[in-house]
Coordinates of C-alpha atoms and ligand atoms in Angstrom, one line a residue:
P1 CA 15.3 24.1 -9.6
H2 CA 12.4 21.8 -9.0
F3 CA 12.8 18.3 -7.7
T4 CA 10.4 15.5 -8.0
K5 CA 10.1 13.9 -4.6
G6 CA 10.1 10.2 -4.0
F7 CA 13.4 9.1 -5.3
A8 CA 15.7 11.2 -3.2
D9 CA 16.9 8.2 -1.2
A10 CA 18.6 5.3 -2.7
P11 CA 16.8 2.1 -2.3
T12 CA 17.9 0.4 0.9
F13 CA 16.1 -2.8 1.4
V14 CA 17.0 -6.3 0.1
V15 CA 17.0 -5.7 -3.6
D16 CA 20.6 -6.2 -4.7
S17 CA 21.6 -2.8 -6.0
N18 CA 23.6 -4.0 -9.0
E19 CA 20.5 -5.8 -10.2
I20 CA 18.4 -2.7 -10.5
T21 CA 18.8 -1.4 -13.9
G22 CA 16.1 1.2 -14.2
V23 CA 17.2 4.4 -15.8
I24 CA 17.3 6.2 -12.5
S25 CA 19.8 3.9 -10.9
E26 CA 21.9 3.9 -14.1
V27 CA 22.3 7.6 -13.9
R28 CA 22.8 7.5 -10.2
L29 CA 25.6 4.9 -10.6
I30 CA 27.3 7.1 -13.2
F31 CA 27.3 10.1 -11.0
R32 CA 28.4 8.1 -8.0
D33 CA 31.4 7.1 -9.9
A34 CA 32.0 10.6 -11.2
L35 CA 31.7 12.1 -7.7
Y36 CA 34.1 9.6 -6.1
A37 CA 36.6 9.9 -9.0
A38 CA 36.6 13.6 -8.7
F39 CA 36.7 13.7 -4.9
P40 CA 37.8 10.5 -3.4
M41 CA 37.3 12.1 0.0
A42 CA 33.6 12.8 -0.5
S43 CA 32.5 9.8 1.3
A44 CA 34.7 10.6 4.3
L45 CA 33.3 14.1 4.4
G46 CA 29.8 12.5 4.6
V47 CA 28.7 13.6 1.1
K48 CA 26.6 11.0 -0.6
P49 CA 25.8 11.1 -4.3
A50 CA 22.6 13.2 -4.8
V51 CA 20.9 12.8 -8.1
T52 CA 17.2 13.8 -8.4
L53 CA 14.7 14.0 -11.2
T54 CA 13.9 17.4 -12.5
K55 CA 10.4 18.6 -13.0
D56 CA 11.0 20.4 -16.2
S57 CA 12.8 18.6 -19.0
K58 CA 14.2 21.7 -20.4
N59 CA 16.8 21.5 -17.6
G60 CA 17.4 17.9 -18.5
E61 CA 15.9 14.8 -16.9
F62 CA 18.1 14.7 -13.8
Q63 CA 20.1 17.0 -11.7
C64 CA 23.1 16.4 -9.5
N65 CA 23.2 18.6 -6.4
N66 CA 26.4 17.6 -4.7
A67 CA 28.6 20.6 -5.6
M68 CA 27.1 23.1 -3.0
E69 CA 27.5 20.8 0.0
L70 CA 30.9 19.5 -1.1
C71 CA 32.3 23.0 -1.7
K72 CA 31.5 23.9 1.9
K73 CA 33.2 20.8 3.3
L74 CA 36.3 20.5 1.1
P75 CA 39.6 21.5 2.7
K76 CA 40.4 25.1 1.6
D77 CA 43.9 24.3 0.3
L78 CA 42.4 22.3 -2.5
G79 CA 41.5 25.6 -4.1
F80 CA 37.9 25.1 -5.0
R81 CA 36.4 28.5 -4.3
A82 CA 32.9 28.2 -5.8
P83 CA 30.4 25.3 -6.1
R84 CA 30.6 25.8 -9.8
D85 CA 34.2 24.8 -9.8
V86 CA 33.3 21.7 -7.8
A87 CA 30.5 20.9 -10.3
T88 CA 32.9 21.3 -13.2
K89 CA 35.3 18.9 -11.7
I90 CA 32.6 16.3 -11.2
V91 CA 31.4 16.8 -14.8
E92 CA 35.0 16.2 -16.0
C93 CA 35.0 12.9 -14.2
V94 CA 31.8 11.5 -15.7
P95 CA 32.8 8.1 -17.1
K96 CA 32.2 7.3 -20.7
N97 CA 28.6 6.0 -21.1
D98 CA 25.8 5.7 -23.6
V99 CA 23.1 6.8 -21.1
I100 CA 23.7 10.5 -20.9
E101 CA 23.6 12.9 -23.9
K102 CA 25.1 16.0 -22.2
V103 CA 25.6 17.6 -18.9
E104 CA 25.6 21.3 -18.0
V105 CA 26.7 23.2 -15.0
A106 CA 23.9 25.6 -14.1
G107 CA 23.0 28.3 -11.6
P108 CA 25.1 28.3 -8.4
G109 CA 26.5 24.8 -9.2
F110 CA 23.8 22.4 -10.2
I111 CA 24.6 19.8 -12.8
N112 CA 21.8 19.4 -15.3
I113 CA 21.8 15.9 -16.9
F114 CA 20.2 15.2 -20.3
L115 CA 19.4 11.7 -21.1
S116 CA 20.3 10.2 -24.5
N117 CA 17.3 9.6 -26.7
A118 CA 19.3 6.8 -28.4
Y119 CA 19.7 5.1 -25.1
I120 CA 15.9 5.3 -24.5
V121 CA 15.2 3.8 -27.9
K122 CA 17.8 1.0 -27.4
E123 CA 16.5 0.1 -23.9
M124 CA 12.9 0.2 -25.0
N125 CA 13.8 -2.0 -28.0
N126 CA 15.4 -4.5 -25.7
A127 CA 12.5 -4.4 -23.3
V128 CA 9.8 -5.0 -25.9
K129 CA 11.9 -7.6 -27.7
S130 CA 12.3 -9.6 -24.6
G131 CA 8.7 -10.5 -25.1
S132 CA 7.4 -9.3 -21.8
A133 CA 6.6 -5.9 -23.3
K134 CA 7.4 -4.6 -19.9
P135 CA 10.8 -3.2 -19.1
T136 CA 11.3 -5.4 -16.2
S137 CA 13.3 -8.0 -18.0
K138 CA 16.6 -6.9 -16.4
M139 CA 15.0 -6.7 -13.0
G140 CA 16.8 -8.9 -10.6
K141 CA 14.8 -11.1 -8.3
V142 CA 15.1 -10.4 -4.6
S143 CA 18.3 -11.7 -3.2
K144 CA 17.0 -12.5 0.2
D145 CA 14.2 -14.8 0.8
S146 CA 12.6 -12.8 3.5
L147 CA 9.3 -13.2 5.3
T148 CA 7.1 -10.3 6.1
V149 CA 4.1 -10.7 8.4
V150 CA 1.5 -8.1 7.5
D151 CA -1.1 -7.6 10.2
F152 CA -4.0 -5.9 8.5
S153 CA -7.8 -5.5 8.3
S154 CA -8.3 -7.0 11.7
P155 CA -11.9 -6.1 12.4
N156 CA -13.7 -7.1 15.6
I157 CA -16.1 -10.0 15.9
A158 CA -19.8 -9.0 16.4
K159 CA -19.2 -5.6 15.0
D160 CA -19.3 -4.3 11.5
M161 CA -16.2 -3.4 9.7
H162 CA -16.0 0.4 9.5
V163 CA -14.2 2.7 7.2
G164 CA -11.0 2.5 9.4
H165 CA -10.9 -1.2 8.7
L166 CA -11.5 -0.4 5.1
R167 CA -8.3 1.6 5.0
S168 CA -6.4 -1.1 6.8
T169 CA -7.7 -3.7 4.4
I170 CA -6.9 -1.7 1.3
I171 CA -3.5 -0.6 2.4
G172 CA -2.6 -4.0 3.7
E173 CA -3.6 -5.9 0.5
S174 CA -1.5 -3.5 -1.5
V175 CA 1.5 -3.7 0.8
C176 CA 1.4 -7.5 0.5
R177 CA 1.1 -7.3 -3.3
I178 CA 4.1 -4.9 -3.6
L179 CA 6.2 -7.3 -1.6
E180 CA 5.0 -10.4 -3.4
Y181 CA 5.6 -8.8 -6.7
Q182 CA 9.3 -8.8 -6.0
G183 CA 9.3 -12.3 -4.7
H184 CA 9.1 -11.7 -1.0
K185 CA 7.2 -14.1 1.1
T186 CA 4.4 -12.6 3.1
K187 CA 2.1 -13.9 5.7
R188 CA -1.2 -12.0 5.6
V189 CA -2.6 -12.0 9.1
N190 CA -6.1 -11.0 10.1
H191 CA -5.7 -10.2 13.8
V192 CA -9.5 -10.2 14.4
G193 CA -10.8 -9.1 17.8
D194 CA -12.4 -12.4 18.8
W195 CA -11.6 -12.5 22.5
G196 CA -12.3 -10.3 25.5
T197 CA -14.9 -9.6 28.1
Q198 CA -17.5 -8.3 25.6
F199 CA -18.2 -11.9 24.7
G200 CA -19.9 -12.6 28.0
M201 CA -22.8 -10.3 27.1
L202 CA -22.8 -11.2 23.4
I203 CA -23.2 -14.9 24.3
Q204 CA -26.0 -14.1 26.6
Y205 CA -27.8 -11.8 24.2
L206 CA -27.5 -14.4 21.4
K207 CA -29.0 -17.1 23.7
E208 CA -31.9 -14.8 24.5
K209 CA -32.6 -14.1 20.8
F210 CA -32.0 -17.5 19.2
G211 CA -32.4 -20.0 22.0
E212 CA -30.0 -22.0 24.3
N213 CA -28.2 -23.8 21.5
P214 CA -28.2 -21.5 18.5
K215 CA -26.9 -22.9 15.3
M216 CA -25.1 -20.9 12.7
E217 CA -27.9 -21.6 10.2
D218 CA -30.6 -20.2 12.5
V219 CA -28.7 -17.0 13.2
D220 CA -29.3 -14.2 10.8
I221 CA -27.6 -11.1 11.9
Q222 CA -27.1 -8.8 8.9
D223 CA -26.7 -5.8 11.2
L224 CA -23.8 -6.7 13.5
T225 CA -23.6 -3.2 14.9
G226 CA -27.2 -3.2 15.9
F227 CA -26.8 -6.6 17.6
Y228 CA -23.7 -5.4 19.5
K229 CA -25.5 -2.2 20.6
G230 CA -28.6 -4.2 21.7
A231 CA -26.4 -6.3 23.9
K232 CA -24.6 -3.3 25.4
V233 CA -27.9 -1.6 26.2
K234 CA -29.2 -4.7 28.0
F235 CA -25.8 -5.1 29.8
D236 CA -26.0 -1.5 31.1
E237 CA -29.6 -1.6 32.1
D238 CA -30.3 -5.1 33.4
E239 CA -28.4 -6.2 36.5
D240 CA -29.3 -9.9 36.1
F241 CA -28.2 -9.8 32.5
K242 CA -24.9 -8.2 33.5
K243 CA -24.3 -10.9 36.2
V244 CA -24.8 -13.9 33.8
S245 CA -22.7 -12.1 31.2
Q246 CA -19.9 -11.9 33.7
T247 CA -20.1 -15.6 34.6
N248 CA -20.1 -16.4 30.8
V249 CA -16.7 -14.7 30.5
V250 CA -15.2 -16.8 33.2
K251 CA -16.8 -19.9 31.7
L252 CA -15.6 -19.1 28.2
Q253 CA -12.0 -18.5 29.4
A254 CA -12.1 -21.8 31.4
G255 CA -13.0 -23.6 28.2
D256 CA -16.7 -24.3 28.9
E257 CA -18.1 -26.2 25.9
G258 CA -21.5 -24.5 25.8
C259 CA -20.1 -21.0 25.9
K260 CA -17.4 -21.9 23.4
A261 CA -20.0 -23.2 21.0
I262 CA -22.0 -20.0 21.1
W263 CA -18.8 -17.9 20.8
Q264 CA -18.0 -20.0 17.7
V265 CA -21.4 -19.2 16.2
L266 CA -20.8 -15.5 16.8
C267 CA -17.4 -15.7 15.2
D268 CA -18.8 -17.6 12.2
V269 CA -21.6 -15.2 11.6
S270 CA -19.2 -12.2 11.6
R271 CA -16.7 -14.0 9.5
K272 CA -19.4 -14.5 6.9
E273 CA -20.0 -10.8 6.8
F274 CA -16.2 -10.0 6.6
E275 CA -15.8 -12.5 3.8
K276 CA -18.4 -10.6 1.8
V277 CA -16.3 -7.5 1.9
Y278 CA -13.0 -9.4 1.2
S279 CA -14.4 -11.1 -1.8
R280 CA -15.8 -7.9 -3.3
L281 CA -12.4 -6.2 -2.8
G282 CA -10.3 -9.1 -4.0
V283 CA -8.6 -9.4 -0.6
T284 CA -6.9 -12.5 0.8
V285 CA -6.1 -12.6 4.5
E286 CA -5.7 -15.5 6.9
E287 CA -7.5 -15.3 10.1
C288 CA -5.3 -15.6 13.2
G289 CA -7.2 -13.6 15.8
E290 CA -6.7 -12.7 19.4
S291 CA -8.0 -16.0 20.7
F292 CA -5.2 -17.8 19.0
Y293 CA -2.7 -16.3 21.5
N294 CA -4.8 -16.8 24.6
D295 CA -2.9 -19.9 25.8
K296 CA 0.4 -18.3 24.9
I297 CA -0.1 -15.3 27.2
P298 CA 0.7 -16.9 30.6
G299 CA 4.1 -18.2 29.3
T300 CA 4.9 -14.8 27.7
I301 CA 4.2 -13.0 31.0
E302 CA 6.3 -15.5 32.9
E303 CA 9.2 -15.0 30.5
L304 CA 8.9 -11.2 30.7
S305 CA 8.7 -11.4 34.5
A306 CA 11.8 -13.6 34.7
L307 CA 13.6 -10.9 32.6
G308 CA 12.6 -8.4 35.3
L309 CA 10.5 -6.3 33.0
V310 CA 7.2 -6.8 34.7
V311 CA 6.2 -4.5 37.6
Q312 CA 3.1 -4.9 39.9
D313 CA 1.1 -1.8 39.7
G314 CA -2.1 -1.5 41.7
G315 CA -2.6 -5.3 41.4
A316 CA -2.0 -5.3 37.6
K317 CA 1.1 -6.5 35.9
C318 CA 2.7 -3.8 33.9
I319 CA 5.7 -3.1 31.7
F320 CA 7.0 0.4 31.9
V321 CA 8.6 1.5 28.6
P322 CA 11.0 4.5 28.6
G323 CA 9.4 7.6 27.2
F324 CA 5.7 6.6 27.8
K325 CA 3.6 7.7 30.7
I326 CA 1.2 4.8 30.7
P327 CA 2.6 1.3 30.9
L328 CA 1.7 -1.8 28.9
M329 CA -0.7 -3.8 31.0
V330 CA 0.1 -7.5 30.4
Q331 CA -2.4 -8.6 33.0
K332 CA -5.3 -6.7 34.6
S333 CA -5.8 -6.5 38.3
D334 CA -8.7 -9.0 38.0
G335 CA -6.3 -11.5 36.4
G336 CA -7.7 -11.0 32.9
F337 CA -5.8 -10.5 29.7
G338 CA -6.4 -7.6 27.4
Y339 CA -5.2 -6.0 24.1
D340 CA -1.6 -5.4 25.4
S341 CA -1.3 -9.0 26.6
T342 CA -2.3 -10.4 23.3
D343 CA 0.0 -8.2 21.3
M344 CA 3.0 -9.1 23.4
A345 CA 2.2 -12.8 22.9
A346 CA 1.7 -12.2 19.2
I347 CA 4.9 -10.3 18.6
S348 CA 6.8 -13.0 20.3
Y349 CA 5.1 -15.7 18.2
R350 CA 5.7 -13.8 15.0
L351 CA 9.4 -13.1 15.6
R352 CA 10.4 -16.4 17.2
E353 CA 8.0 -19.1 15.9
L354 CA 7.2 -17.7 12.5
K355 CA 10.7 -16.2 12.2
A356 CA 9.5 -13.1 10.5
D357 CA 12.2 -10.8 9.1
R358 CA 9.7 -8.0 9.1
I359 CA 6.4 -7.3 10.7
V360 CA 4.1 -4.6 9.5
Y361 CA 1.0 -3.5 11.5
I362 CA -1.6 -1.5 9.8
T363 CA -4.1 0.4 11.9
D364 CA -5.3 3.9 12.5
F365 CA -2.7 6.2 13.9
T366 CA -4.3 6.4 17.4
Q367 CA -2.8 3.0 18.1
G368 CA 0.7 4.3 17.5
D369 CA 1.7 4.5 21.1
H370 CA 0.4 1.0 21.8
F371 CA 2.6 -0.4 19.1
S372 CA 5.7 1.7 19.9
M373 CA 5.4 0.3 23.4
C374 CA 5.0 -3.3 22.3
F375 CA 8.0 -3.0 19.9
R376 CA 10.1 -1.4 22.6
A377 CA 9.2 -4.0 25.1
A378 CA 10.0 -6.8 22.6
R379 CA 13.4 -5.3 22.1
M380 CA 14.0 -5.0 25.9
A381 CA 13.1 -8.7 26.1
G382 CA 15.8 -9.4 23.5
W383 CA 13.3 -10.8 21.0
Y384 CA 14.7 -8.8 18.2
N385 CA 17.0 -5.9 17.4
P386 CA 17.0 -3.5 14.5
T387 CA 19.4 -5.6 12.5
S388 CA 17.6 -8.9 13.0
A389 CA 14.2 -7.7 12.1
D390 CA 12.3 -4.7 11.0
V391 CA 9.1 -4.1 12.9
V392 CA 6.9 -1.2 11.8
H393 CA 3.5 0.3 12.4
I394 CA 1.8 2.1 9.5
G395 CA -0.7 4.4 11.3
F396 CA -3.2 5.9 8.9
G397 CA -5.3 9.0 9.4
V398 CA -9.0 9.4 9.9
V399 CA -11.5 9.3 7.2
Q400 CA -13.6 12.5 7.5
G401 CA -17.0 13.5 6.1
E402 CA -17.4 16.5 4.0
D403 CA -18.0 18.4 7.2
G404 CA -14.4 17.7 8.3
K405 CA -15.6 15.5 11.2
R406 CA -15.2 11.8 11.5
F407 CA -17.0 10.1 8.6
K408 CA -20.6 9.3 9.7
T409 CA -23.9 8.7 8.1
R410 CA -26.4 11.5 8.0
S411 CA -28.0 10.2 11.2
G412 CA -24.6 10.1 12.9
E413 CA -24.1 6.4 12.7
T414 CA -20.8 4.9 11.7
V415 CA -20.9 4.1 8.0
R416 CA -21.1 0.4 7.1
L417 CA -18.5 -0.7 4.7
V418 CA -20.9 -2.6 2.5
D419 CA -23.1 0.4 2.1
L420 CA -20.2 2.5 1.1
L421 CA -19.1 0.0 -1.5
D422 CA -22.6 -0.3 -2.8
E423 CA -23.0 3.5 -3.2
S424 CA -19.8 3.8 -5.2
V425 CA -20.8 1.1 -7.6
R426 CA -24.4 2.5 -7.8
R427 CA -23.1 5.9 -8.8
M428 CA -20.6 4.5 -11.3
E429 CA -23.3 2.3 -12.9
E430 CA -25.5 5.3 -13.3
S431 CA -22.9 7.3 -15.0
L432 CA -21.9 4.4 -17.3
R433 CA -25.5 4.0 -18.3
E434 CA -25.7 7.7 -19.1
R435 CA -22.6 7.4 -21.3
T436 CA -24.0 4.4 -23.1
K437 CA -27.2 6.3 -23.7
E438 CA -25.2 9.2 -25.2
G439 CA -23.6 6.7 -27.6
K440 CA -20.2 6.9 -25.9
G441 CA -18.0 4.2 -24.7
S442 CA -17.8 0.6 -25.8
I443 CA -19.4 -1.4 -23.0
A444 CA -22.1 -3.9 -23.9
E445 CA -25.3 -3.6 -21.9
G446 CA -24.6 -6.8 -20.1
D447 CA -21.2 -5.7 -19.0
I448 CA -22.2 -2.4 -17.4
R449 CA -22.8 -3.8 -14.0
S450 CA -19.5 -5.7 -13.7
T451 CA -17.6 -2.7 -15.2
A452 CA -19.2 -0.4 -12.7
E453 CA -18.1 -2.7 -9.9
K454 CA -14.5 -2.8 -11.1
I455 CA -14.4 1.0 -11.4
G456 CA -16.4 1.7 -8.3
Y457 CA -14.2 -0.4 -6.0
G458 CA -11.0 0.6 -7.9
A459 CA -11.9 4.3 -7.4
I460 CA -12.3 3.9 -3.6
K461 CA -9.0 2.0 -3.4
Y462 CA -7.1 4.5 -5.4
F463 CA -8.5 7.4 -3.5
D464 CA -7.2 5.8 -0.4
L465 CA -3.9 4.5 -1.6
S466 CA -2.8 7.6 -3.5
R467 CA -2.3 9.7 -0.4
N468 CA 0.2 9.5 2.3
P469 CA -1.4 7.1 4.8
T470 CA -0.7 9.3 7.8
S471 CA -2.9 12.2 6.5
N472 CA -6.6 12.4 7.2
Y473 CA -8.8 12.6 4.2
I474 CA -12.3 13.7 3.4
F475 CA -14.4 11.0 1.9
S476 CA -16.1 12.3 -1.3
Y477 CA -17.7 10.2 -4.0
D478 CA -17.7 13.1 -6.3
K479 CA -13.9 13.5 -6.0
M480 CA -13.1 9.8 -6.2
L481 CA -15.4 9.2 -9.2
D482 CA -14.2 12.2 -11.2
T483 CA -13.0 11.2 -14.6
K484 CA -10.4 14.0 -14.5
G485 CA -7.5 14.6 -12.3
N486 CA -5.5 12.2 -10.1
T487 CA -8.3 9.6 -9.6
G488 CA -8.6 5.9 -10.2
V489 CA -11.3 6.6 -12.7
Y490 CA -9.1 8.8 -14.8
L491 CA -6.4 6.1 -14.8
M492 CA -8.8 3.4 -15.7
F493 CA -10.0 5.4 -18.7
A494 CA -6.4 6.1 -19.7
Y495 CA -5.7 2.4 -19.6
A496 CA -8.8 1.5 -21.5
R497 CA -7.9 4.0 -24.2
L498 CA -4.6 2.3 -24.8
K499 CA -6.3 -1.1 -24.9
S500 CA -8.9 0.2 -27.3
I501 CA -6.2 1.4 -29.7
I502 CA -4.5 -2.0 -29.5
A503 CA -7.8 -3.7 -30.2
K504 CA -8.7 -1.4 -33.1
A505 CA -5.3 -2.0 -34.7
E506 CA -6.2 -5.6 -34.9
S507 CA -9.9 -5.3 -35.8
Q508 CA -9.6 -2.4 -38.3
H509 CA -6.1 -2.6 -39.6
G510 CA -5.3 -6.2 -39.2
V511 CA -2.2 -5.4 -37.3
K512 CA -1.0 -7.2 -34.3
V513 CA 2.6 -6.4 -33.3
D514 CA 5.0 -9.2 -32.6
A515 CA 7.8 -7.3 -31.0
T516 CA 9.8 -10.4 -30.5
S517 CA 10.3 -11.1 -34.2
P518 CA 13.9 -10.4 -35.5
E519 CA 12.6 -7.8 -38.0
F520 CA 10.9 -5.7 -35.4
N521 CA 12.7 -2.5 -34.2
M522 CA 11.4 0.4 -32.2
Q523 CA 11.2 3.7 -34.2
M524 CA 11.0 6.5 -31.7
T525 CA 11.6 10.0 -33.0
H526 CA 8.9 12.2 -31.5
K527 CA 9.6 13.8 -28.2
N528 CA 6.5 12.4 -26.6
E529 CA 7.7 8.9 -27.5
H530 CA 11.0 9.6 -25.8
R531 CA 9.2 10.9 -22.7
L532 CA 7.0 7.9 -22.5
G533 CA 10.0 5.6 -23.0
F534 CA 11.8 7.4 -20.2
E535 CA 8.8 7.0 -17.9
L536 CA 8.6 3.3 -18.6
L537 CA 12.3 2.7 -18.0
K538 CA 11.9 4.1 -14.5
F539 CA 9.7 1.2 -13.5
P540 CA 12.4 -1.1 -12.0
D541 CA 13.5 1.8 -9.8
V542 CA 10.0 2.6 -8.7
L543 CA 9.6 -1.0 -7.8
S544 CA 12.7 -1.1 -5.6
S545 CA 11.8 2.3 -4.0
V546 CA 8.2 1.3 -3.1
T547 CA 9.4 -2.1 -1.8
S548 CA 11.8 -0.5 0.6
T549 CA 9.3 2.2 1.7
L550 CA 6.2 -0.1 1.6
S551 CA 4.4 2.7 -0.1
P552 CA 1.4 2.1 -2.3
S553 CA 1.3 5.9 -2.8
G554 CA 4.6 5.6 -4.6
V555 CA 3.0 3.2 -7.1
C556 CA 0.1 5.6 -7.5
E557 CA 2.3 8.6 -8.1
Y558 CA 4.2 6.7 -10.8
L559 CA 1.0 5.3 -12.4
Y560 CA -0.5 8.8 -12.6
N561 CA 2.6 10.3 -14.2
L562 CA 2.8 7.4 -16.6
A563 CA -0.9 7.9 -17.5
L564 CA -0.3 11.6 -18.1
V565 CA 2.7 11.0 -20.3
A566 CA 0.9 8.2 -22.2
T567 CA -2.1 10.4 -22.8
S568 CA 0.0 13.1 -24.3
F569 CA 1.7 10.5 -26.4
V570 CA -1.6 9.1 -27.9
T571 CA -3.0 12.6 -28.2
E572 CA -0.1 14.0 -30.2
C573 CA 1.3 10.9 -32.0
K574 CA -1.1 9.3 -34.4
V575 CA -1.0 5.6 -33.9
L576 CA -3.6 3.9 -36.0
G577 CA -2.8 4.1 -39.7
S578 CA 0.5 6.0 -39.2
D579 CA 3.8 5.0 -40.7
E580 CA 5.1 4.3 -37.3
M581 CA 2.1 2.2 -36.4
E582 CA 3.9 -0.9 -35.3
S583 CA 6.4 0.8 -33.1
R584 CA 3.8 3.0 -31.6
L585 CA 1.6 0.1 -30.9
A586 CA 4.5 -1.6 -29.1
L587 CA 4.8 1.5 -27.0
C588 CA 1.1 1.3 -26.2
E589 CA 1.4 -2.3 -25.3
A590 CA 4.4 -1.7 -23.1
T591 CA 2.6 1.1 -21.3
A592 CA -0.6 -0.9 -20.8
G593 CA 1.6 -3.7 -19.6
V594 CA 3.3 -1.6 -16.9
M595 CA 0.1 0.1 -16.0
G596 CA -1.5 -3.3 -15.6
E597 CA 1.3 -4.4 -13.2
C598 CA 0.8 -1.2 -11.2
F599 CA -3.0 -1.7 -11.0
G600 CA -2.2 -5.2 -9.8
M601 CA 0.0 -4.0 -7.0
L602 CA -2.8 -1.7 -5.9
S603 CA -5.3 -4.6 -6.2
I604 CA -7.3 -2.6 -8.7
D605 CA -9.1 -4.9 -11.2
V606 CA -9.1 -2.7 -14.3
P607 CA -11.6 -3.2 -17.2
D608 CA -10.2 -3.4 -20.7
K609 CA -13.2 -1.6 -22.1
I610 CA -15.1 1.4 -20.7
Ligands
LIG1 N1 -9.0 -5.1 16.1 C1 -8.2 -3.9 16.2 C2 -9.1 -2.8 15.8 O1 -10.2 -2.9 15.3 C3 -7.0 -3.9 15.3 C4 -6.0 -5.0 15.5 C5 -4.7 -4.6 14.9 N2 -3.6 -5.6 15.2 C6 -3.0 -5.9 16.3 N3 -2.1 -6.8 16.3 N4 -3.3 -5.2 17.4 O2 -8.8 -1.6 16.1

């Protein structure tokens, strides 16, 4: 038997389980009841209902796998010798329902479950008739009004955002949208690196380049990385420069107006560059950088010290966390505060001032230990416990070049984000022009550029979001811009195809379906219609699963399968001009509707026409 991964665990987080009425949970509930009716002791034996999706519909749509495990655990005197006997007993106890057509005991004791087509038609009819054309109508809203702080993007001032920040930005935006879709409150936090000893040299360098009192308008630094490097070289080579830089740090920390003003200019200049990327990608994030916590750090250290958690180690103040060799350093031996200090003040603020129910940090995986230590220290301080809040780090893998090494430009420089976005759009624009020249597609000349932007950015996002965040991936324009396979481009084409059918129905056949009218009823007889209906009816379950696992890749996986099934549907079932035109159009609309919601959660702005 083959199982589709992804739905093996029942949803756990905040959505009230009796409110989820996707087809997967319907079947799960039926088999939960059957299992407990057949074997009331199952739960005491530690056997939980296990219903999975099958890969091949000739074995039914679902499979219940409890019999094997249960058979081993049941007391011998009950007389169940083989798993097949156990399975038969479960089958006998399946309550009367209109969801399942038939069940079969197969192989060593699997239960194959076949969905009722009549049920699919009935549910799809209800869904489209509800007017939303999306089978979400029965979706309950989230029962708990929880707040999730999502710490993402978080680039560093006076440095360009790099492809790691791109991953954080893309994943973070999508995580927020998934939560918000279900009515959760989020606070999107950009923890920018706007504080630290590097500002001493940056202030000095800026003064030397743009005068004693540089104004934002006068400062034009397109190339932040070059600027940072220039300062660093000078710092390493020039003793005098180094000395003034160091006094600048002290002055800045002490609140010196002059230094603060220049620091502000540096922040504003960088912010302007970051904003360009955010607006291109449709990302919203609120800046609350390291400097915000600066005056909160001394109090935090005091509190941690009073709790007996802080140890003096070679002049520095440290917190040793069980299981880690290096400690968290909350104050350096020279009295300065660093990354660890800031994050301890930040976690305290988020849990106790913002009263976050959940905090999600999104950075590359190399920072995993840092966050584990912070979380552990916060728990040792009693700031939260696993039942009061959920604090997690999503650590993503490295983006690699085609050579398998860290992604760099040909000359070995880190790739600037803007260049990467430009390149994706450029290539897409080129291929769209090509298509138009060949007489394909339906984009007007004037829309080519904006369509290329949507697809270009969307393709990058999908390429990133569709994989498990912890894995490394090889950055490849060719792969991500491929019109075939599991790519954003393929999905956008599949979506546009549905949209174009809907548009043609109106323009060429004068038909616009009103599924809400009393006369309208879904007619679904073809197997591809049933398959598509089944796929659509999973949507509420997918939502609850991705919300509990915070997994954009779950949305991608669903979207891709939906697109495949929808493509077979429109390929094999004639829509335009057929007898079933209205009903089939309603299916197209429902599918486009659900796909649109998924694109939205992935923050992919999808064109209607390609
Ligand atoms: N600025 C850091 C970096 O570029 C990421 C900050 C992540 N957030 C945090 N609270 N430490 O790697």
